[in-house]
XYZ file of C-alpha atoms in Angstrom:
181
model
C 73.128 155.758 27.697
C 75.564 153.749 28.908
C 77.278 152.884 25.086
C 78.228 156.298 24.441
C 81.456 156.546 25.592
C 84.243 158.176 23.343
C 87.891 157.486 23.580
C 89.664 161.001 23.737
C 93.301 160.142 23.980
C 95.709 157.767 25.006
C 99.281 157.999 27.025
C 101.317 154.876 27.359
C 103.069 154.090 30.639
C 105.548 151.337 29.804
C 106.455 148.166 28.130
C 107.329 144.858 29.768
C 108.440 141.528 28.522
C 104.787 140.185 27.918
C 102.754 143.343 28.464
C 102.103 146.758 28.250
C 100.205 149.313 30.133
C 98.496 152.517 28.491
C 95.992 155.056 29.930
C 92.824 155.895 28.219
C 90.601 159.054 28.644
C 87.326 158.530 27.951
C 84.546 161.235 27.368
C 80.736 160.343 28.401
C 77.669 163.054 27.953
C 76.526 162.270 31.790
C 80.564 162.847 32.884
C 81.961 166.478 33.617
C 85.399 165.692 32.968
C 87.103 162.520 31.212
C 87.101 159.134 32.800
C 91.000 158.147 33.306
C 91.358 154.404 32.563
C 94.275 152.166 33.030
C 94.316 149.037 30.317
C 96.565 146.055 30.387
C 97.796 145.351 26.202
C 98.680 141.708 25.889
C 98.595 139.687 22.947
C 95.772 136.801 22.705
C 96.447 133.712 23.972
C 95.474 129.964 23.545
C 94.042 127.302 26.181
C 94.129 123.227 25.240
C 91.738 120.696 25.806
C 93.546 117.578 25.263
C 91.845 114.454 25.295
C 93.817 110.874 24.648
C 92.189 107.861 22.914
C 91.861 106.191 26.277
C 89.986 109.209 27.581
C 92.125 110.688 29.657
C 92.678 114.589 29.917
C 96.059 115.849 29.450
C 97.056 117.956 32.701
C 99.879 120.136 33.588
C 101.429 121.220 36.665
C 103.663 124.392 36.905
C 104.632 127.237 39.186
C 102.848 130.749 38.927
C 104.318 133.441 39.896
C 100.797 135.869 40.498
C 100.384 133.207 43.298
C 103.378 132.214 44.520
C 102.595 128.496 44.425
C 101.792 125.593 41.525
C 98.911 124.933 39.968
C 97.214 122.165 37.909
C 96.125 123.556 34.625
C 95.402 122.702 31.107
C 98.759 123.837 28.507
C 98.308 126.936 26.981
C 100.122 130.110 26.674
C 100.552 133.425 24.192
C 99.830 133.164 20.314
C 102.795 134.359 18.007
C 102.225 137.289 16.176
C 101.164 136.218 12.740
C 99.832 133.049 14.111
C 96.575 131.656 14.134
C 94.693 130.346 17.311
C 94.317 126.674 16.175
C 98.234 126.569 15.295
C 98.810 128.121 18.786
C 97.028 125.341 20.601
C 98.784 122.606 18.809
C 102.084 124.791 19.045
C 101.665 125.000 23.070
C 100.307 121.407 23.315
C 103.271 119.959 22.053
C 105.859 122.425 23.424
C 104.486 121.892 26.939
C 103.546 118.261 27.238
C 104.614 116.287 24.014
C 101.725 115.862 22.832
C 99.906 115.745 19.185
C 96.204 114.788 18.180
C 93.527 115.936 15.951
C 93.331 119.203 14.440
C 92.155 122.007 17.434
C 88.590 122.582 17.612
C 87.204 125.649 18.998
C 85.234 125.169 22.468
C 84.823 129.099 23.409
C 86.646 132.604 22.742
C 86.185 135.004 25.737
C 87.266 138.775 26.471
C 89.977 137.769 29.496
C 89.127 140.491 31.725
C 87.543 143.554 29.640
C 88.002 145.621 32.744
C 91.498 146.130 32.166
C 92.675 143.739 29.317
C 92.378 144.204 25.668
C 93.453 140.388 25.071
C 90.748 137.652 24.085
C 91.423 133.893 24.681
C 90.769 131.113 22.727
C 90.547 127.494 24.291
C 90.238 124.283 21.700
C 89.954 120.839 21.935
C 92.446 118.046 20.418
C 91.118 114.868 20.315
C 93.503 111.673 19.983
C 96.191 113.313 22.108
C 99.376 110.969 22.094
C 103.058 111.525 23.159
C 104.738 111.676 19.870
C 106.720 114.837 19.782
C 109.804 116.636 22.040
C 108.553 118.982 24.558
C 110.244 122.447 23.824
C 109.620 125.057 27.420
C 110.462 128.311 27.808
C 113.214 129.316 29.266
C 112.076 129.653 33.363
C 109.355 126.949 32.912
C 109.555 123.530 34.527
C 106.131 121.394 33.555
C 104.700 118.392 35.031
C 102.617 116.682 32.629
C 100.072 114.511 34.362
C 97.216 112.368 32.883
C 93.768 112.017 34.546
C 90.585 110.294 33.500
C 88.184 113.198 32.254
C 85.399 111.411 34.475
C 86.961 113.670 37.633
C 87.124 116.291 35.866
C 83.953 117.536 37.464
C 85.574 116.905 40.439
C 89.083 118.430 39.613
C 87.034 121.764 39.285
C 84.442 121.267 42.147
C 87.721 120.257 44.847
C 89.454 123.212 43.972
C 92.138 121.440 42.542
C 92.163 123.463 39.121
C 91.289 127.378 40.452
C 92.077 129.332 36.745
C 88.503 131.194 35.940
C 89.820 130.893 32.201
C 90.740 127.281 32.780
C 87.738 126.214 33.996
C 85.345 127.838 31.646
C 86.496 126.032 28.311
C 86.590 122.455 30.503
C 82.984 123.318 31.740
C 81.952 123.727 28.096
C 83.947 120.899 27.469
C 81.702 118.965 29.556
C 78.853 120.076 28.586
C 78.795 119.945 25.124
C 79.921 115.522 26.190
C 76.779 115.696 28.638
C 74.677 116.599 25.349
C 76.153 113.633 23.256
C-alpha cells in the first residue's frame, strides 16, 4: 500500500547558487487530501577515495559552513552538468589536493537523503594517488591537504575525527572490500 503514491503537482519556491527548493503534492488512496512535500533539487555529486602508492589516504581539511567549524574529509564536491561521475572524481581530486592516480573506480552510489533530496552521490576510489598536478579551489575555499596511513582509518571514523554520514560510508566499504582481500 505504501508504493502508491502519485505526484499531483509541483510549485517551485526559489533558486539558489547550488540548490533549489520545489513543493510536491502527492495523492495516496489511504490520504483525504494531498500530502504537501518540500524537496531539496541539487545536482549529483562525487566523493574520492584516494589512496597513494605508499598507502596512505589522501585527507582534506576545510571549513563548513552547515557547522560552523572544519572538518576532515575526503575531496569531493558537485559533478558538472554533462559530466560523468568518474571524470568528476578525478576533476575534484586534483582541483582540491593536487593529486592524480588510476582511473576512479566505483565503491558505492547512494540516494543522499531521499527525504528531501533528489541528488544521488557517487564515491570512487583512485589508486596510485601522487602530487603531480596544480590545485585549482573555488573561489571561498581554503583546503588543507593532509596525508594519513589508511591503517587509522578505522580509527579516524571510530574517534570522531571524520563525522560526514556520506564520508564515512564509501571509506567503510572501502575497508571492507581490503578486509576481504
Amino acid at each position: 500500500m505504501s508504493d502508491r503514491w502519485k505526484l499531483q503537482s509541483s510549485k517551485n519556491h526559489g533558486a539558489y547558487r547550488i540548490f533549489s527548493v520545489r513543493e510536491d503534492f502527492y495523492g495516496h488512496p489511504a490520504l483525504e487530501n494531498a500530502a504537501s512535500f518540500f524537496v531539496i533539487e541539487s545536482s549529483d555529486w562525487v566523493n574520492v577515495i584516494a589512496v597513494t602508492p605508499s598507502d596512505q589516504i589522501v585527507l582534506i581539511k576545510q571549513f563548513r559552513p552547515g557547522v560552523g567549524g572544519v572538518r576532515l574529509e575526503i575531496p569531493g564536491g558537485i559533478i558538472d552538468d554533462g559530466e560523468s561521475p568518474s571524470d568528476a572524481a578525478a576533476r575534484e581530486l586534483r582541483e582540491e589536493t593536487g593529486y592524480l592516480g588510476d582511473p576512479p573506480q566505483l565503491i558505492c552510489e547512494v540516494e543522499a537523503n531521499p527525504a528531501i533530496q533528489n541528488n544521488r552521490c557517487f564515491s570512487f576510489l583512485i589508486n596510485n594517488a601522487r602530487p603531480d598536478a596544480t590545485r585549482k579551489l573555488d573561489s571561498g575555499e581554503v583546503i588543507d591537504v593532509q596525508l594519513r596511513p589508511c591503517s587509522e582509518l578505522d580509527a579516524i571514523i571510530a574517534d570522531g575525527e571524520l563525522q560526514h554520514a556520506l564520508l564515512q560510508l564509501p571509506l567503510i566499504h572501502f575497508l571492507r572490500q581490503r578486509d576481504s582481500q
